Short mmCIF file of C-alpha atoms in Angstrom, two decimals:
data_model
loop_
_atom_site.label_atom_id
_atom_site.label_comp_id
_atom_site.label_asym_id
_atom_site.label_seq_id
_atom_site.Cartn_x
_atom_site.Cartn_y
_atom_site.Cartn_z
CA UNK A 1 -14.75 43.57 9.16
CA UNK A 2 -15.64 40.85 11.65
CA UNK A 3 -16.95 37.53 10.34
CA UNK A 4 -19.01 35.43 12.70
CA UNK A 5 -19.77 31.76 12.03
CA UNK A 6 -22.09 29.95 14.40
CA UNK A 7 -22.32 26.18 14.51
CA UNK A 8 -24.08 24.09 17.18
CA UNK A 9 -24.37 27.12 19.44
CA UNK A 10 -20.63 27.88 19.21
CA UNK A 11 -19.51 31.14 17.56
CA UNK A 12 -16.24 31.42 15.66
CA UNK A 13 -14.70 34.78 14.78
CA UNK A 14 -12.42 35.97 12.00
CA UNK A 15 -11.13 39.33 10.79
CA UNK A 16 -11.15 40.38 7.14
CA UNK A 17 -9.22 43.63 6.99
CA UNK A 18 -6.32 45.70 5.57
CA UNK A 19 -3.56 45.69 8.22
CA UNK A 20 -0.74 46.96 5.94
CA UNK A 21 -0.09 49.96 3.73
CA UNK A 22 0.99 49.49 0.11
CA UNK A 23 4.50 50.70 0.98
CA UNK A 24 4.73 48.13 3.77
CA UNK A 25 3.63 45.39 1.39
CA UNK A 26 6.34 46.40 -1.08
CA UNK A 27 8.93 46.33 1.70
CA UNK A 28 7.87 42.81 2.68
CA UNK A 29 8.09 41.59 -0.91
CA UNK A 30 4.34 41.18 -1.30
CA UNK A 31 2.19 42.35 -4.18
CA UNK A 32 2.00 46.16 -4.12
CA UNK A 33 -1.72 46.57 -3.90
CA UNK A 34 -4.18 46.72 -1.08
CA UNK A 35 -4.21 43.27 0.48
CA UNK A 36 -7.08 42.07 2.57
CA UNK A 37 -6.09 39.54 5.17
CA UNK A 38 -8.32 36.82 6.58
CA UNK A 39 -7.34 36.17 10.19
CA UNK A 40 -9.19 33.56 12.20
CA UNK A 41 -9.45 33.98 15.96
CA UNK A 42 -9.87 30.39 17.24
CA UNK A 43 -8.94 31.38 20.80
CA UNK A 44 -11.86 33.83 20.98
CA UNK A 45 -14.81 31.95 22.46
CA UNK A 46 -17.54 34.00 24.08
CA UNK A 47 -21.20 35.01 23.49
CA UNK A 48 -21.89 36.61 20.13
CA UNK A 49 -22.36 40.24 21.23
CA UNK A 50 -19.30 40.32 23.50
CA UNK A 51 -17.27 38.24 21.05
CA UNK A 52 -17.90 40.58 18.14
CA UNK A 53 -16.92 43.55 20.27
CA UNK A 54 -13.70 41.79 21.34
CA UNK A 55 -12.89 40.88 17.72
CA UNK A 56 -13.30 44.51 16.63
CA UNK A 57 -11.01 45.59 19.47
CA UNK A 58 -8.31 43.12 18.34
CA UNK A 59 -8.71 44.30 14.72
CA UNK A 60 -8.22 47.95 15.72
CA UNK A 61 -5.15 47.16 17.84
CA UNK A 62 -3.48 45.07 15.11
CA UNK A 63 -4.27 47.59 12.35
CA UNK A 64 -2.85 50.48 14.36
CA UNK A 65 0.23 48.48 15.42
CA UNK A 66 1.03 47.35 11.85
CA UNK A 67 0.59 50.75 10.24
CA UNK A 68 2.81 52.40 12.85
CA UNK A 69 5.06 49.34 13.15
CA UNK A 70 4.80 49.64 16.91
CA UNK A 71 3.56 46.53 18.71
CA UNK A 72 4.14 47.69 22.28
CA UNK A 73 0.46 48.49 22.92
CA UNK A 74 -0.78 44.99 22.01
CA UNK A 75 -2.18 42.84 24.80
CA UNK A 76 -1.67 39.07 24.93
CA UNK A 77 -4.74 38.19 22.80
CA UNK A 78 -3.99 40.67 20.01
CA UNK A 79 -0.24 39.89 20.16
CA UNK A 80 -0.92 36.16 19.63
CA UNK A 81 -3.34 36.90 16.77
CA UNK A 82 -0.82 39.26 15.16
CA UNK A 83 1.91 36.62 15.30
CA UNK A 84 -0.45 34.10 13.70
CA UNK A 85 -1.17 36.58 10.89
CA UNK A 86 2.52 37.10 10.09
CA UNK A 87 3.20 33.37 10.00
CA UNK A 88 0.19 32.63 7.77
CA UNK A 89 1.43 35.24 5.29
CA UNK A 90 4.90 33.73 5.30
CA UNK A 91 6.40 36.91 6.74
CA UNK A 92 9.08 36.91 9.41
CA UNK A 93 7.56 37.81 12.76
CA UNK A 94 8.96 41.22 13.85
CA UNK A 95 11.30 40.93 16.84
CA UNK A 96 9.52 43.87 18.49
CA UNK A 97 6.35 41.79 18.62
CA UNK A 98 8.04 39.78 21.35
CA UNK A 99 7.08 36.40 19.90
CA UNK A 100 9.78 33.90 19.06
CA UNK A 101 9.68 31.80 15.90
CA UNK A 102 7.09 29.02 15.87
CA UNK A 103 8.60 25.90 17.43
CA UNK A 104 9.82 23.53 14.77
CA UNK A 105 7.53 20.52 14.57
CA UNK A 106 9.23 17.16 14.82
CA UNK A 107 9.25 15.05 11.66
CA UNK A 108 6.93 12.17 12.51
CA UNK A 109 6.54 8.66 11.14
CA UNK A 110 3.36 9.85 9.41
CA UNK A 111 5.36 12.62 7.69
CA UNK A 112 8.06 10.11 6.78
CA UNK A 113 5.51 7.75 5.22
CA UNK A 114 4.22 10.51 2.95
CA UNK A 115 7.76 11.43 1.90
CA UNK A 116 8.60 7.76 1.32
CA UNK A 117 5.57 6.99 -0.87
CA UNK A 118 6.10 10.10 -3.01
CA UNK A 119 9.80 9.44 -3.57
CA UNK A 120 10.23 8.63 -7.31
CA UNK A 121 11.96 5.32 -6.56
CA UNK A 122 8.99 4.08 -4.51
CA UNK A 123 6.18 5.92 -6.30
CA UNK A 124 7.05 4.33 -9.65
CA UNK A 125 7.95 0.91 -8.26
CA UNK A 126 5.76 -2.11 -9.15
CA UNK A 127 6.20 -3.19 -5.53
CA UNK A 128 4.74 0.03 -4.10
CA UNK A 129 1.64 -1.85 -2.92
CA UNK A 130 3.85 -4.06 -0.73
CA UNK A 131 5.29 -1.00 0.99
CA UNK A 132 1.80 0.43 1.49
CA UNK A 133 0.69 -2.84 3.06
CA UNK A 134 3.70 -2.86 5.38
CA UNK A 135 3.10 0.72 6.46
CA UNK A 136 -0.48 -0.16 7.41
CA UNK A 137 1.05 -2.34 10.14
CA UNK A 138 4.15 -0.30 10.97
CA UNK A 139 2.63 3.16 11.43
CA UNK A 140 -0.09 2.41 14.00
CA UNK A 141 2.17 0.12 16.05
CA UNK A 142 5.19 2.43 16.15
CA UNK A 143 2.95 5.51 16.39
CA UNK A 144 1.96 7.84 13.56
CA UNK A 145 3.03 10.90 15.58
CA UNK A 146 6.27 9.38 16.86
CA UNK A 147 9.26 11.54 15.82
CA UNK A 148 11.40 9.40 13.52
CA UNK A 149 14.55 10.47 15.38
CA UNK A 150 13.22 8.70 18.48
CA UNK A 151 12.75 5.30 16.79
CA UNK A 152 15.56 3.07 18.05
CA UNK A 153 16.58 -0.57 17.72
CA UNK A 154 14.84 -1.39 21.01
CA UNK A 155 11.52 -0.23 19.56
CA UNK A 156 12.06 -2.39 16.49
CA UNK A 157 12.82 -5.46 18.60
CA UNK A 158 9.60 -4.82 20.48
CA UNK A 159 7.80 -4.58 17.15
CA UNK A 160 9.19 -7.99 16.15
CA UNK A 161 8.02 -9.53 19.43
CA UNK A 162 4.57 -7.95 19.21
CA UNK A 163 4.05 -9.22 15.66
CA UNK A 164 5.24 -12.71 16.62
CA UNK A 165 2.71 -12.74 19.46
CA UNK A 166 0.08 -11.89 16.85
CA UNK A 167 1.18 -15.13 15.15
CA UNK A 168 2.59 -13.39 12.09
CA UNK A 169 5.21 -15.20 10.05
CA UNK A 170 8.85 -14.20 10.43
CA UNK A 171 9.04 -13.59 6.68
CA UNK A 172 6.10 -11.17 6.90
CA UNK A 173 7.73 -9.26 9.77
CA UNK A 174 11.07 -9.13 7.95
CA UNK A 175 9.32 -7.78 4.86
CA UNK A 176 7.61 -5.05 6.89
CA UNK A 177 10.90 -4.01 8.47
CA UNK A 178 12.57 -4.05 5.05
CA UNK A 179 10.05 -1.38 4.06
CA UNK A 180 10.93 0.60 7.19
CA UNK A 181 14.62 0.29 6.31
CA UNK A 182 13.97 1.73 2.84
CA UNK A 183 11.97 4.52 4.45
CA UNK A 184 14.88 5.42 6.73
CA UNK A 185 17.31 5.25 3.81
CA UNK A 186 15.25 7.90 2.02
CA UNK A 187 15.12 9.97 5.22
CA UNK A 188 18.93 9.82 5.40
CA UNK A 189 19.15 10.91 1.75
CA UNK A 190 16.91 13.89 2.56
CA UNK A 191 18.91 14.84 5.69
CA UNK A 192 15.94 14.19 7.98
CA UNK A 193 17.88 11.66 10.10
CA UNK A 194 21.53 10.66 10.29
CA UNK A 195 21.25 6.90 10.75
CA UNK A 196 19.02 4.01 9.73
CA UNK A 197 18.25 2.03 12.94
CA UNK A 198 16.86 -0.95 11.00
CA UNK A 199 20.35 -1.75 9.71
CA UNK A 200 21.40 -2.56 13.28
CA UNK A 201 18.49 -4.96 13.76
CA UNK A 202 18.93 -8.70 13.30
CA UNK A 203 16.35 -10.20 10.96
CA UNK A 204 14.17 -13.04 12.22
CA UNK A 205 14.94 -16.58 11.09
CA UNK A 206 12.47 -17.72 8.43
CA UNK A 207 13.32 -21.41 8.49
CA UNK A 208 10.34 -22.27 10.68
CA UNK A 209 8.02 -20.52 8.23
CA UNK A 210 9.11 -22.41 5.14
CA UNK A 211 6.23 -24.15 3.43
CA UNK A 212 5.49 -26.54 0.60
CA UNK A 213 1.96 -26.28 -0.75
CA UNK A 214 0.09 -27.93 -3.59
CA UNK A 215 -3.61 -27.23 -4.12
CA UNK A 216 -5.76 -29.72 -5.99
CA UNK A 217 -8.06 -28.48 -8.74
CA UNK A 218 -11.06 -29.45 -6.60
CA UNK A 219 -9.84 -27.34 -3.68
CA UNK A 220 -9.22 -24.32 -5.90
CA UNK A 221 -12.76 -24.71 -7.25
CA UNK A 222 -14.06 -24.91 -3.69
CA UNK A 223 -12.35 -21.67 -2.65
CA UNK A 224 -13.41 -19.90 -5.86
CA UNK A 225 -17.04 -20.93 -5.35
CA UNK A 226 -17.13 -18.85 -2.15
CA UNK A 227 -15.78 -15.71 -3.85
CA UNK A 228 -17.53 -13.08 -6.02
CA UNK A 229 -17.23 -13.53 -9.79
CA UNK A 230 -14.71 -10.71 -10.23
CA UNK A 231 -12.42 -12.40 -7.68
CA UNK A 232 -12.86 -15.82 -9.28
CA UNK A 233 -11.32 -14.32 -12.42
CA UNK A 234 -8.20 -13.46 -10.42
CA UNK A 235 -8.01 -16.91 -8.84
CA UNK A 236 -8.23 -18.78 -12.13
CA UNK A 237 -5.81 -16.46 -13.90
CA UNK A 238 -3.25 -16.96 -11.13
CA UNK A 239 -3.89 -20.73 -11.18
CA UNK A 240 -3.34 -21.03 -14.95
CA UNK A 241 -0.46 -18.54 -15.29
CA UNK A 242 1.51 -18.61 -12.03
CA UNK A 243 1.44 -14.80 -12.03
CA UNK A 244 1.95 -12.85 -8.82
CA UNK A 245 -0.79 -10.89 -7.12
CA UNK A 246 0.84 -7.54 -7.87
CA UNK A 247 1.34 -8.42 -11.54
CA UNK A 248 -2.35 -9.30 -11.89
CA UNK A 249 -3.63 -6.17 -10.16
CA UNK A 250 -1.47 -3.99 -12.41
CA UNK A 251 -2.40 -5.82 -15.61
CA UNK A 252 -4.05 -3.76 -18.37
CA UNK A 253 -6.03 -4.78 -21.43
CA UNK A 254 -3.26 -3.49 -23.70
CA UNK A 255 -0.92 -6.12 -22.27
CA UNK A 256 -3.18 -8.99 -23.37
CA UNK A 257 -2.94 -10.14 -27.00
CA UNK A 258 -5.90 -12.47 -27.50
CA UNK A 259 -4.92 -13.28 -31.09
CA UNK A 260 -1.47 -14.48 -30.02
CA UNK A 261 -2.72 -15.73 -26.63
CA UNK A 262 0.16 -13.95 -24.92
CA UNK A 263 0.25 -11.60 -21.92
CA UNK A 264 3.24 -9.23 -21.92
CA UNK A 265 4.40 -7.59 -18.69
CA UNK A 266 7.02 -4.84 -18.82
CA UNK A 267 10.08 -4.72 -16.54
CA UNK A 268 8.45 -1.88 -14.57
CA UNK A 269 5.68 -4.22 -13.40
CA UNK A 270 7.70 -7.33 -12.46
CA UNK A 271 9.59 -8.11 -9.29
CA UNK A 272 12.66 -9.10 -11.28
CA UNK A 273 12.56 -5.96 -13.49
CA UNK A 274 12.71 -8.10 -16.66
CA UNK A 275 10.28 -8.53 -19.55
CA UNK A 276 7.83 -11.33 -18.95
CA UNK A 277 5.61 -13.20 -21.43
CA UNK A 278 2.85 -15.49 -20.22
CA UNK A 279 0.99 -17.84 -22.59
CA UNK A 280 -2.77 -18.10 -22.12
CA UNK A 281 -4.04 -21.66 -21.64
CA UNK A 282 -7.06 -22.56 -23.78
CA UNK A 283 -9.10 -23.24 -20.65
CA UNK A 284 -8.34 -19.73 -19.37
CA UNK A 285 -9.59 -17.94 -22.50
CA UNK A 286 -13.27 -17.96 -21.37
CA UNK A 287 -12.15 -15.95 -18.35
CA UNK A 288 -9.72 -13.53 -20.03
CA UNK A 289 -11.61 -12.78 -23.25
CA UNK A 290 -14.67 -11.05 -21.72
CA UNK A 291 -12.40 -8.96 -19.49
CA UNK A 292 -10.60 -7.63 -22.57
CA UNK A 293 -13.59 -7.17 -24.87
CA UNK A 294 -16.21 -5.87 -22.44
CA UNK A 295 -14.52 -3.38 -20.14
CA UNK A 296 -15.45 0.13 -18.95
CA UNK A 297 -14.16 2.90 -21.20
CA UNK A 298 -12.78 4.95 -18.31
CA UNK A 299 -10.10 2.45 -17.24
CA UNK A 300 -7.59 0.14 -18.87
CA UNK A 301 -7.28 -2.21 -15.88
CA UNK A 302 -8.01 -5.81 -16.79
CA UNK A 303 -9.22 -6.84 -13.35
CA UNK A 304 -11.78 -4.64 -11.63
CA UNK A 305 -13.92 -4.86 -8.53
CA UNK A 306 -17.48 -5.15 -9.85
CA UNK A 307 -20.48 -4.71 -7.58
CA UNK A 308 -23.66 -2.66 -7.24
CA UNK A 309 -21.55 0.52 -7.14
CA UNK A 310 -20.04 -0.21 -10.55
CA UNK A 311 -16.53 -1.20 -11.65
CA UNK A 312 -13.37 0.21 -10.09
CA UNK A 313 -9.72 -0.74 -9.38
CA UNK A 314 -9.15 -3.39 -6.72
CA UNK A 315 -7.63 -2.22 -3.45
CA UNK A 316 -5.11 -4.38 -1.63
CA UNK A 317 -7.25 -4.86 1.48
CA UNK A 318 -10.27 -5.81 -0.63
CA UNK A 319 -8.11 -8.33 -2.47
CA UNK A 320 -6.90 -9.97 0.74
CA UNK A 321 -10.31 -9.89 2.42
CA UNK A 322 -12.03 -11.91 -0.32
CA UNK A 323 -9.58 -14.81 -0.01
CA UNK A 324 -9.71 -14.79 3.79
CA UNK A 325 -13.51 -14.54 3.95
CA UNK A 326 -13.89 -17.50 1.60
CA UNK A 327 -11.62 -19.69 3.71
CA UNK A 328 -13.23 -18.56 6.96
CA UNK A 329 -16.64 -19.54 5.59
CA UNK A 330 -15.31 -22.93 4.47
CA UNK A 331 -13.68 -23.55 7.85
CA UNK A 332 -16.87 -22.68 9.73
CA UNK A 333 -18.96 -24.97 7.54
CA UNK A 334 -16.46 -27.80 7.96
CA UNK A 335 -15.77 -27.98 4.22
CA UNK A 336 -12.13 -26.94 4.69
CA UNK A 337 -10.09 -29.02 7.09
CA UNK A 338 -6.62 -28.18 5.77
CA UNK A 339 -4.11 -25.62 6.95
CA UNK A 340 -5.08 -22.28 5.44
CA UNK A 341 -3.37 -21.65 2.07
CA UNK A 342 -2.39 -18.25 0.70
CA UNK A 343 -3.24 -16.73 -2.65
CA UNK A 344 0.47 -16.96 -3.51
CA UNK A 345 0.22 -20.76 -3.17
CA UNK A 346 -1.55 -20.73 -6.54
CA UNK A 347 1.82 -19.74 -8.01
CA UNK A 348 3.55 -22.63 -6.21
CA UNK A 349 0.83 -24.97 -7.47
CA UNK A 350 1.38 -23.81 -11.07
CA UNK A 351 5.08 -24.56 -10.77
CA UNK A 352 4.35 -28.07 -9.49
CA UNK A 353 1.77 -28.66 -12.24
CA UNK A 354 4.26 -27.51 -14.87
CA UNK A 355 6.92 -29.93 -13.64
CA UNK A 356 4.52 -32.84 -13.30
CA UNK A 357 3.16 -32.11 -16.79
CA UNK A 358 6.65 -32.39 -18.28
CA UNK A 359 7.01 -28.73 -19.28
CA UNK A 360 10.60 -27.80 -20.04
CA UNK A 361 12.24 -26.31 -16.94
CA UNK A 362 13.67 -23.29 -18.79
CA UNK A 363 10.30 -22.46 -20.33
CA UNK A 364 8.53 -22.83 -16.98
CA UNK A 365 11.04 -20.49 -15.35
CA UNK A 366 10.54 -17.99 -18.18
CA UNK A 367 6.76 -18.01 -17.64
CA UNK A 368 7.18 -17.56 -13.89
CA UNK A 369 9.68 -14.78 -14.50
CA UNK A 370 12.41 -16.15 -12.26
CA UNK A 371 15.91 -14.77 -12.51
CA UNK A 372 19.44 -15.56 -11.42
CA UNK A 373 22.19 -13.05 -10.72
CA UNK A 374 20.17 -10.21 -12.28
CA UNK A 375 19.82 -12.12 -15.56
CA UNK A 376 16.51 -13.44 -16.82
CA UNK A 377 16.04 -17.04 -17.95
CA UNK A 378 15.67 -15.80 -21.53
CA UNK A 379 19.00 -13.96 -21.28
CA UNK A 380 20.79 -17.07 -20.04
CA UNK A 381 19.27 -19.64 -22.36
CA UNK A 382 18.42 -17.60 -25.47
CA UNK A 383 15.07 -16.13 -26.44
CA UNK A 384 12.13 -18.50 -26.15
CA UNK A 385 9.54 -17.87 -28.87
CA UNK A 386 5.82 -17.31 -28.38
CA UNK A 387 5.22 -20.57 -30.24
CA UNK A 388 7.34 -22.48 -27.72
CA UNK A 389 5.46 -20.85 -24.85
CA UNK A 390 2.07 -21.81 -26.32
CA UNK A 391 3.16 -25.36 -27.05
CA UNK A 392 4.37 -25.67 -23.48
CA UNK A 393 1.22 -24.29 -21.86
CA UNK A 394 -0.96 -26.74 -23.79
CA UNK A 395 0.92 -29.55 -22.05
CA UNK A 396 -0.19 -28.20 -18.68
CA UNK A 397 -2.37 -30.62 -16.75
CA UNK A 398 -3.82 -28.73 -13.82
CA UNK A 399 -4.85 -31.75 -11.77
CA UNK A 400 -1.69 -33.57 -10.81
CA UNK A 401 -2.39 -34.79 -7.33
CA UNK A 402 -3.97 -34.22 -3.98
CA UNK A 403 -3.74 -31.15 -1.78
CA UNK A 404 -0.63 -31.06 0.40
CA UNK A 405 0.23 -28.38 2.93
CA UNK A 406 3.58 -28.92 4.63
CA UNK A 407 4.87 -26.32 7.09
CA UNK A 408 8.40 -26.61 8.49
CA UNK A 409 7.38 -25.49 11.98
CA UNK A 410 4.72 -28.19 12.15
CA UNK A 411 7.11 -30.96 11.19
CA UNK A 412 9.69 -29.86 13.77
CA UNK A 413 7.00 -29.23 16.37
CA UNK A 414 7.72 -25.53 16.81
CA UNK A 415 7.30 -22.32 14.86
CA UNK A 416 10.02 -20.17 16.37
CA UNK A 417 7.72 -18.27 18.72
CA UNK A 418 6.11 -20.71 21.05
CA UNK A 419 3.25 -22.43 19.23
CA UNK A 420 2.84 -26.11 18.35
CA UNK A 421 0.20 -26.79 15.77
CA UNK A 422 0.98 -30.32 14.51
CA UNK A 423 1.79 -31.35 10.96
CA UNK A 424 -0.91 -30.96 8.34
CA UNK A 425 -1.06 -33.00 5.15
CA UNK A 426 -4.47 -32.95 3.53
CA UNK A 427 -5.96 -34.71 0.51
CA UNK A 428 -8.70 -34.20 -2.00
CA UNK A 429 -9.95 -36.22 -4.94
CA UNK A 430 -9.00 -35.57 -8.55
CA UNK A 431 -10.82 -33.59 -11.25
CA UNK A 432 -10.27 -33.37 -14.98
CA UNK A 433 -8.67 -30.16 -16.22
CA UNK A 434 -11.53 -29.52 -18.64
CA UNK A 435 -14.19 -29.44 -15.88
CA UNK A 436 -13.94 -25.70 -15.26
CA UNK A 437 -17.08 -24.93 -13.30
CA UNK A 438 -15.29 -22.02 -11.60
CA UNK A 439 -14.58 -20.25 -14.89
CA UNK A 440 -18.15 -19.70 -15.97
#
């Protein structure tokens, strides 16, 4: 039977027929019953009447050739279609058909990315989102269809130079190439390639990108005021806890104990792979409590993107875009005259606030989740109780000074790749910690 599908004046043809006998099917290891085969003929493009006639001719030739197992009478069109049929059924193409095996397709960077992200080590990693973000830059620049065996050190050096010209930080480029190195390591483990070219590449110096940032309470309020409410919740939680972006995006309601005012993060969700307990500041409760008590039933995520389309998990690009859009708007209006901070600078600000508030160093490090030589702060100094954590967080004074943005490249007059931006140290007035307009 010939099937004809017409779309936009173009006819497509397919055969739906029985090319094999039951005995032949048994011999090929297929189910021993009449098997109808659907065979598309994409190469057949001609007017409907002539096309249908040609399709029937090809069907008759293939049926006769298969049943007699004699392919000598097939012409080029029917021979190509017959070879396609064997391959689609997973059957070895008969040598007498005169068609060699289908050329082996090269394993591309796109293929490698899929293999990498589904590898158990990466798939279950709390840092998977970082790898996904890196691949968004790596794949289009190196070429999605580039065979991985052709990626050499020279291409990686060019990638470094291209990213530097785009004014990306050396640390960002190194992080992206670290993802590529892990990808190649998994390819080596799966015998796709023999060597990891990234291991022969010298990492970029990050000294020029070192930064010291402190954001005043007023400046954090200013940024938050230009963000949607659901994103303000993320800003204030990061500001009052020092938690990382990835930890916040992965946070679930089950991890938040409102009665104890403690957030518990498992080793699977932290960069250090250690348990982490974060006390909830009294001023943060008005933000956290509604997120826990009034959440959609179909998800356990604490932080969700909420708009006219409903509530759903927050994608990485959406997360980054909100912060950047807010600062762009402030820069255009002239309200923001500082160097542009990053969301991660909220974590640096928390650390400074903790020190300036007189919070015990060991407790502050425990809350941040820092580690040393694969041992957590709690392991080294003994378990710190929830009571100690809560007592410490109540000492936190969030306004401890003016905004300061110090970049190493600006102080030295160079950034390692040819730009000179001048040192930036900016100031803002003080606000009381209890004046939380951004939390409402």
